[in-house]
Tab-separated table of C-alpha atoms in Angstrom:
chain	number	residue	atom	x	y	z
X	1	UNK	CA	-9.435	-13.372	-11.870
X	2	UNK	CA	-6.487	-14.573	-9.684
X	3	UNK	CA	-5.220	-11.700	-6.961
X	4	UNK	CA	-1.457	-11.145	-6.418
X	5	UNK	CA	-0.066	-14.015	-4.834
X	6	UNK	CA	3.121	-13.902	-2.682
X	7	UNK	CA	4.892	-16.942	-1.560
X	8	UNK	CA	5.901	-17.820	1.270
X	9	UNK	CA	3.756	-16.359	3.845
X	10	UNK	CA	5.882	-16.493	6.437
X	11	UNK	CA	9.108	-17.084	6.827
X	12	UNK	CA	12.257	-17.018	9.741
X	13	UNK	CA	15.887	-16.382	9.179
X	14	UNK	CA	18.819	-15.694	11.327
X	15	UNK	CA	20.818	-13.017	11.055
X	16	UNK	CA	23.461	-13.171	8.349
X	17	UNK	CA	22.169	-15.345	5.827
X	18	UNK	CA	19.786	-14.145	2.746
X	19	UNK	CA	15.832	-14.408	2.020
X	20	UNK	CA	14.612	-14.469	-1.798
X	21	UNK	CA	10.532	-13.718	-1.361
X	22	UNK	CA	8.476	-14.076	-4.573
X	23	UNK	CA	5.526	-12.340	-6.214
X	24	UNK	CA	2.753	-13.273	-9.329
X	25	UNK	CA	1.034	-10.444	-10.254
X	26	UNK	CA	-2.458	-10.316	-11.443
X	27	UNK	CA	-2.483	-11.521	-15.219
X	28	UNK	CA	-1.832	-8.783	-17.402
X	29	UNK	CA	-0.338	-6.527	-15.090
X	30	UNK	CA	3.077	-5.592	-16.417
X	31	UNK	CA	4.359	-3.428	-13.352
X	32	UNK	CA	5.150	-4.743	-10.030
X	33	UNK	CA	5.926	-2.945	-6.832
X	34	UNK	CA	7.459	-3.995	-3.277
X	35	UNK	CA	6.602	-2.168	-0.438
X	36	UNK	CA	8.226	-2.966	3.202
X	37	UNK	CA	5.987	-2.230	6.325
X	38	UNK	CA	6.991	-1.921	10.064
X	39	UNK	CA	5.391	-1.219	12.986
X	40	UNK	CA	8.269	1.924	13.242
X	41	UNK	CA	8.305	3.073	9.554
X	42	UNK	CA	5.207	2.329	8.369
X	43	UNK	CA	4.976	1.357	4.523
X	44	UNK	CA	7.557	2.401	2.883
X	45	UNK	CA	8.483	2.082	-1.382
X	46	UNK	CA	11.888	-0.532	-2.265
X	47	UNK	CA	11.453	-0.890	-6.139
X	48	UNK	CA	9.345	-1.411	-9.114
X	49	UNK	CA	9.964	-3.116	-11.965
X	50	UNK	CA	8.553	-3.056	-15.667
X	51	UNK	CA	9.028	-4.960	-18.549
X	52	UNK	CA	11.706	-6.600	-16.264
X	53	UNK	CA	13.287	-3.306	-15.863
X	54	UNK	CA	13.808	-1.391	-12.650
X	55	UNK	CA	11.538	1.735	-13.232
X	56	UNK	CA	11.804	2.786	-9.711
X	57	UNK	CA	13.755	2.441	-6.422
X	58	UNK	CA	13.874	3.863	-2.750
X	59	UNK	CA	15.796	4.531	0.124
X	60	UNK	CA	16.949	1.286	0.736
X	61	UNK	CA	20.240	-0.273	1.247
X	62	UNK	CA	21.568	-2.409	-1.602
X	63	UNK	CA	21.202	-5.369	0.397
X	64	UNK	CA	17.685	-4.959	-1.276
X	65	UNK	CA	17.445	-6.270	-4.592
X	66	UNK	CA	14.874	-7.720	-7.202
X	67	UNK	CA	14.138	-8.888	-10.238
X	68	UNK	CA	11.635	-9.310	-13.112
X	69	UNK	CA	11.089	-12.411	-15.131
X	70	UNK	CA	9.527	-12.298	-18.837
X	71	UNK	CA	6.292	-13.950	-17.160
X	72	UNK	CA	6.087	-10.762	-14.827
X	73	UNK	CA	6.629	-12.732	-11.724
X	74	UNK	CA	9.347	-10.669	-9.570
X	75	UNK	CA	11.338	-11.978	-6.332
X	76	UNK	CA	13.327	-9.306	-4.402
X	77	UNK	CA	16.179	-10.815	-2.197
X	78	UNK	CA	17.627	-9.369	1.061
X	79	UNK	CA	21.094	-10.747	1.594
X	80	UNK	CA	23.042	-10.126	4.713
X	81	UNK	CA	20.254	-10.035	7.328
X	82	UNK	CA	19.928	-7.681	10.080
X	83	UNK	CA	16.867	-7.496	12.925
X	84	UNK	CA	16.099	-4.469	11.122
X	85	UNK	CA	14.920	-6.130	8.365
X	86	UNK	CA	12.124	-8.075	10.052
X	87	UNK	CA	9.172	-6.479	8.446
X	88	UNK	CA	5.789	-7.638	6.257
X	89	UNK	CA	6.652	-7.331	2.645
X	90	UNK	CA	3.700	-6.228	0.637
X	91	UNK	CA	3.731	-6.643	-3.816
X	92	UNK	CA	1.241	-4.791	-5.562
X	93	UNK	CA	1.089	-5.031	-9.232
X	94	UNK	CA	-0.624	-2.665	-11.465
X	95	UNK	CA	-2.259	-1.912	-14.646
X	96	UNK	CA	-1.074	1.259	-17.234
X	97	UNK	CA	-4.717	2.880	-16.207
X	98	UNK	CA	-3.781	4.692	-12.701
X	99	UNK	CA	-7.053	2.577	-10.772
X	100	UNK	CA	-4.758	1.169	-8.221
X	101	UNK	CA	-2.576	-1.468	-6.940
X	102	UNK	CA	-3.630	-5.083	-6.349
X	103	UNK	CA	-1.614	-5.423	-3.359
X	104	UNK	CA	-0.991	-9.464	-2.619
X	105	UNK	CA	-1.220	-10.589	1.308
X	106	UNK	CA	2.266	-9.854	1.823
X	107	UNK	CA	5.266	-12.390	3.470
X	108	UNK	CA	5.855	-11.818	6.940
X	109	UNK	CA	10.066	-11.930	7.643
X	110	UNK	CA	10.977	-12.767	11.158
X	111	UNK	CA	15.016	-12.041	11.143
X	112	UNK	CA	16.283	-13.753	14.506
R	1	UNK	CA	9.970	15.093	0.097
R	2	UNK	CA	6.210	14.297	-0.463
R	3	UNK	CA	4.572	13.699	2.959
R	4	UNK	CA	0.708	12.023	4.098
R	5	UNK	CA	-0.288	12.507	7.385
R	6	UNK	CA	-3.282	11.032	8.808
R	7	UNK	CA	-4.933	10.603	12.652
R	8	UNK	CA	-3.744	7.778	14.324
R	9	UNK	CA	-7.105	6.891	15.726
R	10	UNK	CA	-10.972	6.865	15.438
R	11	UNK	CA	-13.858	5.283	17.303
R	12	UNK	CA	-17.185	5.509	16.138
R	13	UNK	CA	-20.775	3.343	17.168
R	14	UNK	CA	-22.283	1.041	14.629
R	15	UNK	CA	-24.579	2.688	12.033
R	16	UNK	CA	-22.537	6.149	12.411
R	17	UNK	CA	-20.829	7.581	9.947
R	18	UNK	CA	-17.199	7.357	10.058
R	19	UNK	CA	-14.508	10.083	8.357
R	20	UNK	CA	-11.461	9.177	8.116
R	21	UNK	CA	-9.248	12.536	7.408
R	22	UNK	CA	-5.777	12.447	4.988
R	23	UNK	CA	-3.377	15.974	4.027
R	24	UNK	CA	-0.637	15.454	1.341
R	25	UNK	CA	2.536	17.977	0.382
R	26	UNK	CA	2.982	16.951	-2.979
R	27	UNK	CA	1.194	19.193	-5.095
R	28	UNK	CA	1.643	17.046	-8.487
R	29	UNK	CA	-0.221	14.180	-6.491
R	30	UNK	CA	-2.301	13.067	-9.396
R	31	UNK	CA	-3.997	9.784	-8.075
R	32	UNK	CA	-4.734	9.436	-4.432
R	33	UNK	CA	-5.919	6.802	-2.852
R	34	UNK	CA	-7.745	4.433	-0.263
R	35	UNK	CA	-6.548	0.946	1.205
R	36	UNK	CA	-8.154	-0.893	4.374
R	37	UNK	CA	-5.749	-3.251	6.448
R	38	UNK	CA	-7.193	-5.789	8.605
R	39	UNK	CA	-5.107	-8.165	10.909
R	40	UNK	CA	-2.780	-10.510	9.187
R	41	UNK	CA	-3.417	-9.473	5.636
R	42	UNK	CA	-2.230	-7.274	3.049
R	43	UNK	CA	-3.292	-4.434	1.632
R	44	UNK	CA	-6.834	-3.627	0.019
R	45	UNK	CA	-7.925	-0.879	-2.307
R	46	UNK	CA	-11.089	0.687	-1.281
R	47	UNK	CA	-10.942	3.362	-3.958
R	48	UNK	CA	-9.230	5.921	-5.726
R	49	UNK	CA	-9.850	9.586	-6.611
R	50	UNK	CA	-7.887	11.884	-9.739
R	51	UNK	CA	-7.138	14.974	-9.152
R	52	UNK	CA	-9.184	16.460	-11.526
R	53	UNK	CA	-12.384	15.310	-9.518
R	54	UNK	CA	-13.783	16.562	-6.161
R	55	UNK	CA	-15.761	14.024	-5.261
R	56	UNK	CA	-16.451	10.255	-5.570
R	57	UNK	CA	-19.257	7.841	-4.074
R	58	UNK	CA	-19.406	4.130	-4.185
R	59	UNK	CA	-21.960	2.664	-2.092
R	60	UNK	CA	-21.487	2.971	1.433
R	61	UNK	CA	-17.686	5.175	0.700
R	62	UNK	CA	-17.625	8.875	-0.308
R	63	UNK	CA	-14.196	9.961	-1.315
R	64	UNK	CA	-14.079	14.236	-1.256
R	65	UNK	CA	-10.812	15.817	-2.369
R	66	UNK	CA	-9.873	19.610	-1.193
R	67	UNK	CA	-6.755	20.251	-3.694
R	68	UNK	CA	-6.421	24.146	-2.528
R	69	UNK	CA	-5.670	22.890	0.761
R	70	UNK	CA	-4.389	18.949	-0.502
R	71	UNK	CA	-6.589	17.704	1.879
R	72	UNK	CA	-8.429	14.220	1.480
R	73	UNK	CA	-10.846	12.397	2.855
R	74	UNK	CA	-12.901	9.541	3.396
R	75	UNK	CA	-16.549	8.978	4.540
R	76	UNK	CA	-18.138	5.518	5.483
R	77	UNK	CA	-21.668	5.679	5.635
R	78	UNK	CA	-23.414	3.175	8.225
R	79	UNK	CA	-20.007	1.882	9.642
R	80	UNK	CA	-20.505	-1.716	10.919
R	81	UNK	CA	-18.414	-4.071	13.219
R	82	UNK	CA	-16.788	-5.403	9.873
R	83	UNK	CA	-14.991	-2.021	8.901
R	84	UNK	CA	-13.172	-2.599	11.958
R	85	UNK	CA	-9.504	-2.067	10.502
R	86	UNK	CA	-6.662	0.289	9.270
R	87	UNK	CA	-6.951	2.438	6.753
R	88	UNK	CA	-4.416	3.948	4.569
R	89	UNK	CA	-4.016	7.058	2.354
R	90	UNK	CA	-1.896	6.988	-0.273
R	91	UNK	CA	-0.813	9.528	-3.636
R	92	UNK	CA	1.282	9.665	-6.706
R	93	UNK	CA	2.263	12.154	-9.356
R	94	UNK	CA	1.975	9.273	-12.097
R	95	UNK	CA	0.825	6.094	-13.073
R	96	UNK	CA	2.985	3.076	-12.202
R	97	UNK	CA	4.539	5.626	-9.843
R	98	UNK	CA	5.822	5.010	-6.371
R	99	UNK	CA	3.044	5.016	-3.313
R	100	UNK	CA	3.497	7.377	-0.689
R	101	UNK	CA	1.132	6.542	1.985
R	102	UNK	CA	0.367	7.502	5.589
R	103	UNK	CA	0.924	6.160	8.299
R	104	UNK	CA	-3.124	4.881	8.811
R	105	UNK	CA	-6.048	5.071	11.081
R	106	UNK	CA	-7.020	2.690	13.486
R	107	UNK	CA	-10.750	2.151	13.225
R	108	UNK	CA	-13.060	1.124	15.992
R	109	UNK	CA	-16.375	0.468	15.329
R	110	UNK	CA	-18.115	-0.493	19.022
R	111	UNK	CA	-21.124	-2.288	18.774
């Protein structure tokens, strides 16, 4: 059975422009969850989406945004860049049972 | 607003035992659980405990949960080189709810 898999790995922007990171969840999962994690802030919750509906969002900026596709594959986009922003962004995707997140490798954003 | 709080740091000698120590706030945590981090890669899911349980064991990892005192935490038997990582608590009232984890311990395991 295939993991989550988040594309690109890693990626470099400059300050200003926009970033659209992608995630394929585990077949069958219908839920899918971004996470952002810095050295500063630790892992911290951006949005979840279901059905290709935004259950769930947190504390961030609306710069942050994402989307669902019927396939369950989600992107989230980042427009405007700041430093700030340069983080690992981790998707986990889920099942309806409560046995965890499948969390994918993650895409590292340098923001330069 | 829910909190997790764990130690920052533990060093232990192969073939110790190794417990890695987790408190939440949120008293409607209803699934809490474990991930390990190692260099470079995301996040993986160790395992999980409900609410309604005090204890789970799978192989070498004993999970014990203290919900009087919202206390979790977790026990590696015979900790080798390999469990070298960061591990990371994490609860949430629901399913398909958001994670709120801590902010990790670093694990040493010394030869």
């Amino acid at each position: 059975k295939a993991g989550v898999t988040q594309t690109p790995r890693y990626l470099i922007k400059t300050r200003g422009q926009q970033v659209t990171l992608s995630c394929s969840p585990i077949s069958g999962h219908r839920s899918v969850s971004w996470y952002q994690q810095t050295p500063g802030q630790g892992l911290q919750f951006l949005f979840e989406y279901f059905s290709e509906t935004q259950r769930n969002k947190g504390n961030f900026p609306g710069r942050f945004s994402g989307r669902q596709f019927s396939n369950s594959r989600s992107e989230m986009n980042v427009s405007t860049l700041e430093l700030g922003d340069s983080a690992l962004y981790l998707c986990a995707s889920s099942s309806a049972t409560g046995d965890g997140y499948t969390f994918g490798s993650g895409t590292r954003l340098t923001v330069v | 607003g829910e909190d997790v709080e764990q130690s920052l740091f533990l060093s232990v000698r192969e073939g110790d035992s190794s417990v890695i120590n987790c408190t939440y706030t949120d008293s409607s945590s209803t699934y809490l659980y474990w991930y390990k981090q190692e260099p470079g890669a995301g996040l993986q899911l160790l395992t999980y405990i409900f609410s309604n349980m005090d204890m789970k064991q799978d192989q070498r990892l004993t999970v014990l949960l203290n919900k009087k005192d919202k206390h979790l935490s977790l026990r590696i038997a015979d900790t080798q080189t390999g469990d070298s990582a960061i591990y990371f608590c994490a609860e949430t009232p629901g399913v398909q709810r958001a994670l709120t984890f801590g902010s990790g311990t670093r694990l040493q395991v010394q030869p």
